[in-house]
Every structure is written in C-alpha cells, then in structure tokens.
C-alpha cells in the first residue's frame, strides 16, 4: 500500500473511497426510509455515519495538505467554498423550485407563500433546515427533504478551525493536541449525553463526532504517518482494533485512530481497476442528492422492496450527481485561485 503519489490524487484510490463513503450513506439510509433496521458496521456504528466519518478523515488529510502547500487564508477558504457551495446552491434551488412544487400537497400559491419555503434557502448559508411545506408529509421521515445536509456546516467549521490554527502557526504537536481535545470531548460528553446542544442549527455533538476523524486525518498528514502505510501495518491495526471489541468504549476510542489510518492507507495506495471504475468524483453529488431522491422514490412507490428501491434510487442519484459534477462543480473549480509560487 505504500506505492502512492501524494500530489496526484487521480493516481490513487481516494476517489473510489469517496464513492464508497457516499454509497454507504445512501445504502444505510435506504433501510431507514423503508422502515427496516439500518445495518451496523461491526456492531459499532450504522453505515450512514461510517460513510460520513470516512469523508471527514479524508478531508482532514487533504485539507491540511492544501493549507501547508499555500497557507493563505483567503485563497484557502475560496478553494473550500468553491467545493461546497456551487453544488449546494443548485441542489437547494432544485429542491425549492422543482421538487417542492411537484410533490407538495399544498396548492402552489400556498406553498410559495409559506415561510418554510423561503426559509429553505437558508441552507445556502449552511443554516440547515429540512422542511418544505407539504413535501414528504406522509413518509416515515416526514417533512425531511434533505437530511444529509447536516454534515456540511460541520465540515466548513473544520475548515475554519484549521485555518485559524494555521494563522496561529500551530505546529504538528498542536494539531495532535486538538485531536486529543476532540477525543476528550467525545469521551467525557458527546458519547454520553442524549441532550442536544445546538449552535447555528447544528448539534455540537456531531461536531465532536466528526471533528475527531478530521483532526486525526490532519495529524496523520502533519506527522508523515503515511510512510508507515503498508498491508502488514493495516492488518495489525485492524487486529488491535478488533481486540477492543469486548469493551464498547475502548473499541470506539480505538476507532478514532484506526479508522483514519486504514482509510488513508487504502485511499493513498493505487489500484488501476478502481481508478477505471471511478474516473470522476461524483461523491459530493451523490451525497447531497441521495436523500431527496430516496424520499421521492419512497413517497411515489411506498411498497417497493429493497432491491427495486435501490435500483431506482441509484439510477436517479447518479444522474443528478453526474449533472452536478459536469455542469456545476467542475466548472466552479476552474475558478480556484492558483497556488502560491516559489
């Protein structure tokens, strides 16, 4: 697994891994929409959150690398914004102006006059809301148009925190300390409280759940841990992790280190077949469109079994994700500021 090129991401498995992460979210959510129990990974975490944690581990590594290559806060945030907001803006507009009018149980005048219709545009500012009036009112998850959007403000918060730490010239040991602080917040608070603490419509427990994977990814990049990536080390890490399985708290804590290590070891290695199967990164489009597609399919055909349901959902989501990449995301990325020279 040690044969990878840090600069040429098209030469490694990261795109395939992001496809996998988005697919885990889609697949795991499908059980919820159909009223079935969502599968657990190693009896530890549902597949949807697992996919999100994989995204955060990858993001921590790559975003840290991006900051180090050009530690200019405005260019850094511009690059991050161009990755998130163009696709999100179009997805939000399509939800309000196309999906809502087609599926709402209200007449169009009432729908467009409703404060929740106007309020849905706050998603563009990462001020997340899930409700469009009269849309999906009778689904198992009523009124939830796009529940996957919750992770986007958490992701952007990680960018802002990393940029702040960079401006403060925090070194690799400081980054490791931040990762440890996230671990402590999880151990002492987030994993043990049922109470939500909401800031900017975001449950702060989710910030700690995801932040630990992001900053362990950052620490892996800063400490050059990738030089230790090998099949044997990944195997040892997994065996050690499984050795904690009898104690749920210890197993969960070990996951904070093992999951990013295994994810990045696989992601930064190369496999020609995976590169051919996933030549283009549709993962963000899959992530932001799967939920509304899944809700739409189950609202139109509530009695579908899992197989036909997945076939419809995958086809619809891939079509939207492809359009989002080729017509929105990829053109937007052409405006990324050039990296500092010299």
Coordinates of C-alpha atoms in Angstrom, one line a residue:
X1 CA 0.0 0.0 0.0
X2 CA 3.0 2.3 0.2
X3 CA 3.0 3.0 -3.5
X4 CA 1.2 6.3 -3.8
X5 CA 1.6 9.8 -5.1
X6 CA 0.6 12.5 -2.6
X7 CA 0.2 15.2 -5.3
X8 CA -1.6 13.2 -8.0
X9 CA -4.9 12.3 -6.4
X10 CA -6.1 10.8 -9.7
X11 CA -3.4 8.1 -9.3
X12 CA -4.7 6.8 -6.0
X13 CA -7.8 5.3 -4.5
X14 CA -9.2 8.4 -2.9
X15 CA -11.9 8.9 -5.5
X16 CA -13.0 5.3 -5.2
X17 CA -13.0 5.7 -1.4
X18 CA -15.2 8.8 -1.6
X19 CA -17.6 6.9 -3.9
X20 CA -17.7 4.1 -1.2
X21 CA -18.4 6.6 1.6
X22 CA -21.2 8.2 -0.4
X23 CA -22.6 4.8 -1.2
X24 CA -22.5 3.7 2.4
X25 CA -24.7 6.8 3.3
X26 CA -27.1 6.0 0.5
X27 CA -27.3 2.3 1.3
X28 CA -27.6 2.8 5.1
X29 CA -30.4 5.4 4.7
X30 CA -32.3 3.2 2.4
X31 CA -33.2 0.8 5.3
X32 CA -34.4 3.8 7.3
X33 CA -36.7 5.1 4.6
X34 CA -38.2 1.6 4.1
X35 CA -38.7 1.1 7.8
X36 CA -36.0 -1.5 8.2
X37 CA -33.3 -1.7 10.8
X38 CA -30.1 0.0 9.4
X39 CA -27.1 -2.4 9.3
X40 CA -24.3 -1.8 11.7
X41 CA -20.6 -2.0 10.8
X42 CA -19.0 -4.5 13.3
X43 CA -22.0 -3.9 15.6
X44 CA -20.5 -0.5 16.2
X45 CA -22.0 2.3 14.0
X46 CA -24.7 2.5 11.3
X47 CA -23.4 2.6 7.7
X48 CA -24.5 6.2 7.2
X49 CA -22.4 7.7 9.9
X50 CA -19.5 5.4 8.9
X51 CA -19.5 6.9 5.4
X52 CA -19.5 10.4 7.0
X53 CA -16.5 9.6 9.2
X54 CA -14.6 8.3 6.2
X55 CA -15.3 11.6 4.4
X56 CA -14.0 13.6 7.4
X57 CA -10.8 11.5 7.7
X58 CA -10.0 12.0 4.0
X59 CA -10.9 15.7 4.2
X60 CA -8.7 16.3 7.2
X61 CA -5.7 14.9 5.4
X62 CA -6.2 16.6 2.1
X63 CA -7.3 20.0 3.5
X64 CA -4.2 20.0 5.8
X65 CA -2.1 19.3 2.8
X66 CA -3.8 22.1 0.9
X67 CA -3.1 24.6 3.8
X68 CA 0.5 23.6 4.0
X69 CA 1.0 24.0 0.3
X70 CA -0.4 27.5 0.3
X71 CA -1.1 28.9 3.8
X72 CA -3.1 31.9 2.7
X73 CA -6.4 32.1 4.5
X74 CA -8.4 33.8 1.7
X75 CA -7.2 31.5 -1.0
X76 CA -7.7 28.5 1.3
X77 CA -11.3 29.4 2.1
X78 CA -12.0 30.3 -1.5
X79 CA -11.0 26.8 -2.5
X80 CA -13.1 25.2 0.2
X81 CA -16.1 27.4 -0.7
X82 CA -15.9 26.5 -4.4
X83 CA -16.0 22.8 -3.5
X84 CA -19.1 23.1 -1.3
X85 CA -21.3 26.0 -2.3
X86 CA -22.0 25.8 -6.0
X87 CA -23.4 22.3 -5.8
X88 CA -25.3 23.1 -2.6
X89 CA -26.8 26.3 -4.2
X90 CA -28.2 24.4 -7.2
X91 CA -29.4 21.5 -5.0
X92 CA -31.3 23.9 -2.8
X93 CA -32.8 25.7 -5.8
X94 CA -33.9 22.5 -7.3
X95 CA -35.5 21.4 -4.0
X96 CA -37.5 24.6 -3.6
X97 CA -38.4 25.3 -7.2
X98 CA -38.8 21.8 -8.7
X99 CA -39.1 19.1 -6.2
X100 CA -41.3 21.1 -3.8
X101 CA -43.9 22.3 -6.4
X102 CA -44.1 18.8 -7.9
X103 CA -44.6 16.9 -4.6
X104 CA -46.2 19.3 -2.2
X105 CA -49.8 18.5 -1.0
X106 CA -50.5 22.3 -0.9
X107 CA -51.6 24.4 -3.8
X108 CA -48.7 26.3 -5.4
X109 CA -49.8 29.7 -4.1
X110 CA -49.9 28.5 -0.5
X111 CA -46.6 26.6 -1.0
X112 CA -44.7 29.6 -2.2
X113 CA -46.2 31.9 0.4
X114 CA -45.2 29.7 3.2
X115 CA -42.4 30.9 5.4
X116 CA -40.8 27.4 5.4
X117 CA -40.4 27.6 1.6
X118 CA -38.5 30.9 1.9
X119 CA -36.7 29.6 4.9
X120 CA -35.3 26.6 3.0
X121 CA -32.9 29.0 1.2
X122 CA -31.0 29.3 4.5
X123 CA -29.3 26.0 3.6
X124 CA -27.2 28.0 1.1
X125 CA -25.7 29.7 4.2
X126 CA -25.2 26.4 5.9
X127 CA -28.0 27.3 8.3
X128 CA -29.7 24.0 7.8
X129 CA -33.4 23.4 7.7
X130 CA -35.1 20.2 6.3
X131 CA -38.7 21.3 5.9
X132 CA -40.6 22.2 2.8
X133 CA -44.3 22.7 3.4
X134 CA -46.4 19.7 2.3
X135 CA -43.4 17.8 1.0
X136 CA -43.0 14.2 2.2
X137 CA -45.6 14.7 4.9
X138 CA -46.6 11.1 4.8
X139 CA -43.2 9.5 4.6
X140 CA -41.6 7.6 7.5
X141 CA -39.3 10.6 7.9
X142 CA -41.9 13.3 7.5
X143 CA -41.0 16.7 6.0
X144 CA -37.3 15.8 5.8
X145 CA -36.3 16.9 2.3
X146 CA -32.5 16.5 2.7
X147 CA -31.3 15.2 6.0
X148 CA -27.8 14.7 4.7
X149 CA -27.1 18.4 4.7
X150 CA -26.4 18.4 8.5
X151 CA -22.7 17.5 7.9
X152 CA -21.9 20.5 5.7
X153 CA -21.8 23.2 8.4
X154 CA -19.7 20.7 10.5
X155 CA -17.3 20.3 7.6
X156 CA -17.0 24.0 7.0
X157 CA -16.4 24.6 10.7
X158 CA -13.5 22.2 10.5
X159 CA -12.1 24.3 7.6
X160 CA -12.4 27.5 9.6
X161 CA -10.8 25.9 12.7
X162 CA -7.9 24.6 10.6
X163 CA -7.4 28.0 9.0
X164 CA -7.5 29.7 12.5
X165 CA -4.9 27.2 13.8
X166 CA -2.8 27.8 10.7
X167 CA -2.9 31.6 11.2
X168 CA -1.8 31.0 14.8
X169 CA 1.1 28.9 13.4
X170 CA 0.1 25.9 15.4
X171 CA 2.6 23.1 14.7
X172 CA 2.1 19.4 14.3
X173 CA 2.1 18.8 18.0
X174 CA -0.6 21.5 18.4
X175 CA -2.7 19.7 15.8
X176 CA -2.3 16.4 17.7
X177 CA -3.4 18.2 20.9
X178 CA -6.6 19.5 19.0
X179 CA -7.3 15.9 18.0
X180 CA -6.8 14.8 21.6
X181 CA -9.2 17.5 22.8
X182 CA -11.8 16.2 20.4
X183 CA -11.3 12.7 21.8
X184 CA -11.7 14.0 25.3
X185 CA -14.9 15.9 24.3
X186 CA -16.3 12.7 22.9
X187 CA -15.3 10.6 25.9
X188 CA -16.4 13.0 28.6
X189 CA -19.5 14.5 27.0
X190 CA -20.8 13.8 23.5
X191 CA -21.0 10.0 23.6
X192 CA -22.8 10.0 27.0
X193 CA -25.4 12.8 26.7
X194 CA -28.8 12.5 25.0
X195 CA -29.2 16.2 25.2
X196 CA -28.6 18.3 22.0
X197 CA -26.6 21.5 22.3
X198 CA -27.5 23.4 19.2
X199 CA -25.5 26.3 17.7
X200 CA -26.3 27.7 14.2
X201 CA -28.8 24.8 13.9
X202 CA -26.0 22.3 14.3
X203 CA -25.9 19.7 17.1
X204 CA -22.5 20.2 18.7
X205 CA -22.2 16.6 19.5
X206 CA -21.9 15.9 15.8
X207 CA -19.0 18.4 15.6
X208 CA -17.1 16.3 18.1
X209 CA -18.1 13.0 16.5
X210 CA -16.8 14.2 13.1
X211 CA -14.1 16.5 14.3
X212 CA -12.0 13.8 15.8
X213 CA -11.8 12.0 12.5
X214 CA -11.0 15.2 10.7
X215 CA -8.1 16.2 13.0
X216 CA -6.7 12.7 13.2
X217 CA -6.5 12.9 9.4
X218 CA -4.8 16.3 9.9
X219 CA -2.3 14.8 12.3
X220 CA -1.6 11.8 10.0
X221 CA -0.6 14.3 7.3
X222 CA 1.4 16.6 9.6
X223 CA 3.4 13.8 11.2
X224 CA 4.0 12.0 7.9
X225 CA 2.4 8.8 9.3
X226 CA 1.7 7.8 5.6
X227 CA 5.3 6.5 5.5
X228 CA 4.0 3.7 7.7
X229 CA 1.2 2.7 5.4
X230 CA 1.5 -0.9 4.4
X231 CA -0.6 -4.0 4.2
X232 CA 1.0 -5.5 7.3
X233 CA 0.5 -2.4 9.4
X234 CA -3.1 -2.1 8.3
X235 CA -3.7 -5.7 9.3
X236 CA -2.0 -5.1 12.7
X237 CA -4.1 -2.0 13.3
X238 CA -7.3 -3.9 12.5
X239 CA -6.4 -6.8 14.7
X240 CA -5.6 -4.5 17.6
X241 CA -8.9 -2.6 17.0
X242 CA -10.9 -5.8 17.0
X243 CA -9.2 -6.8 20.2
X244 CA -11.0 -4.0 21.9
X245 CA -14.4 -5.2 20.7
X246 CA -15.4 -6.7 24.0
X247 CA -15.4 -3.2 25.5
X248 CA -17.6 -0.8 23.5
X249 CA -16.0 2.4 24.9
X250 CA -12.4 1.2 24.2
X251 CA -13.5 0.0 20.7
X252 CA -15.0 3.3 19.9
X253 CA -11.9 5.2 21.1
X254 CA -9.6 2.9 19.1
X255 CA -11.7 3.7 16.0
X256 CA -10.7 7.3 16.2
X257 CA -7.1 6.3 15.3
X258 CA -7.6 3.1 13.4
X259 CA -10.3 4.2 11.0
X260 CA -8.4 7.2 9.6
X261 CA -5.2 5.1 9.4
X262 CA -6.9 2.3 7.5
X263 CA -9.0 4.7 5.3
X264 CA -5.9 6.8 4.3
X265 CA -3.7 3.8 3.8
X266 CA -6.2 2.4 1.3
X267 CA -7.0 5.8 -0.2
X268 CA -3.4 6.8 -0.8
X269 CA -2.5 3.5 -2.4
X270 CA -3.1 2.8 -6.1
X271 CA -5.2 0.3 -7.9
X272 CA -5.7 0.6 -11.6
X273 CA -9.1 -1.1 -11.7
X274 CA -10.5 1.3 -9.1
X275 CA -9.3 4.2 -11.0
X276 CA -11.0 3.0 -14.1
X277 CA -14.3 2.3 -12.3
X278 CA -14.4 5.7 -10.6
X279 CA -12.6 8.1 -13.1
X280 CA -14.7 11.1 -11.9
X281 CA -15.5 12.1 -8.4
X282 CA -19.3 12.2 -8.2
X283 CA -19.3 11.6 -4.4
X284 CA -20.4 15.1 -3.4
X285 CA -23.3 15.0 -5.8
X286 CA -24.3 11.5 -4.6
X287 CA -24.1 12.7 -1.0
X288 CA -26.3 15.8 -1.4
X289 CA -28.9 14.3 -3.9
X290 CA -29.4 10.8 -2.5
X291 CA -31.6 11.8 0.4
X292 CA -34.2 13.8 -1.6
X293 CA -34.2 11.1 -4.3
X294 CA -34.7 8.4 -1.7
X295 CA -37.6 10.3 -0.1
X296 CA -39.1 10.9 -3.5
X297 CA -39.0 7.3 -4.6
X298 CA -40.5 6.0 -1.3
X299 CA -43.2 8.7 -1.5
X300 CA -44.2 7.6 -5.0
X301 CA -43.8 3.9 -4.5
X302 CA -44.1 3.2 -0.8
X303 CA -44.3 -0.6 -1.1
X304 CA -41.1 -1.2 -3.0
X305 CA -38.8 -3.9 -1.7
X306 CA -35.2 -3.1 -1.0
X307 CA -33.8 -4.3 -4.3
X308 CA -36.0 -2.4 -6.7
X309 CA -35.9 0.6 -4.4
X310 CA -32.1 0.7 -4.5
X311 CA -32.1 0.4 -8.3
X312 CA -34.4 3.4 -8.7
X313 CA -32.5 5.4 -6.1
X314 CA -29.1 4.7 -7.5
X315 CA -30.2 5.5 -11.1
X316 CA -31.8 8.8 -10.1
X317 CA -29.0 9.8 -7.8
X318 CA -26.2 9.0 -10.2
X319 CA -27.9 11.0 -13.0
X320 CA -28.2 14.1 -10.7
X321 CA -24.6 13.6 -9.3
X322 CA -23.2 13.4 -12.8
X323 CA -25.0 16.5 -14.0
X324 CA -23.9 18.3 -10.8
X325 CA -20.3 17.5 -11.4
X326 CA -20.1 18.2 -15.1
X327 CA -22.3 21.3 -15.2
X328 CA -21.8 22.9 -11.7
X329 CA -19.0 21.5 -9.6
X330 CA -16.2 21.0 -12.2
X331 CA -16.8 24.4 -13.9
X332 CA -16.8 26.1 -10.4
X333 CA -13.5 24.5 -9.5
X334 CA -11.9 26.2 -12.5
X335 CA -12.1 29.4 -10.5
X336 CA -9.9 28.1 -7.7
X337 CA -7.1 30.5 -7.0
X338 CA -3.7 29.5 -8.2
X339 CA -1.3 28.1 -5.7
X340 CA 1.4 30.4 -4.5
X341 CA 4.6 30.1 -6.5
X342 CA 8.1 30.0 -5.0

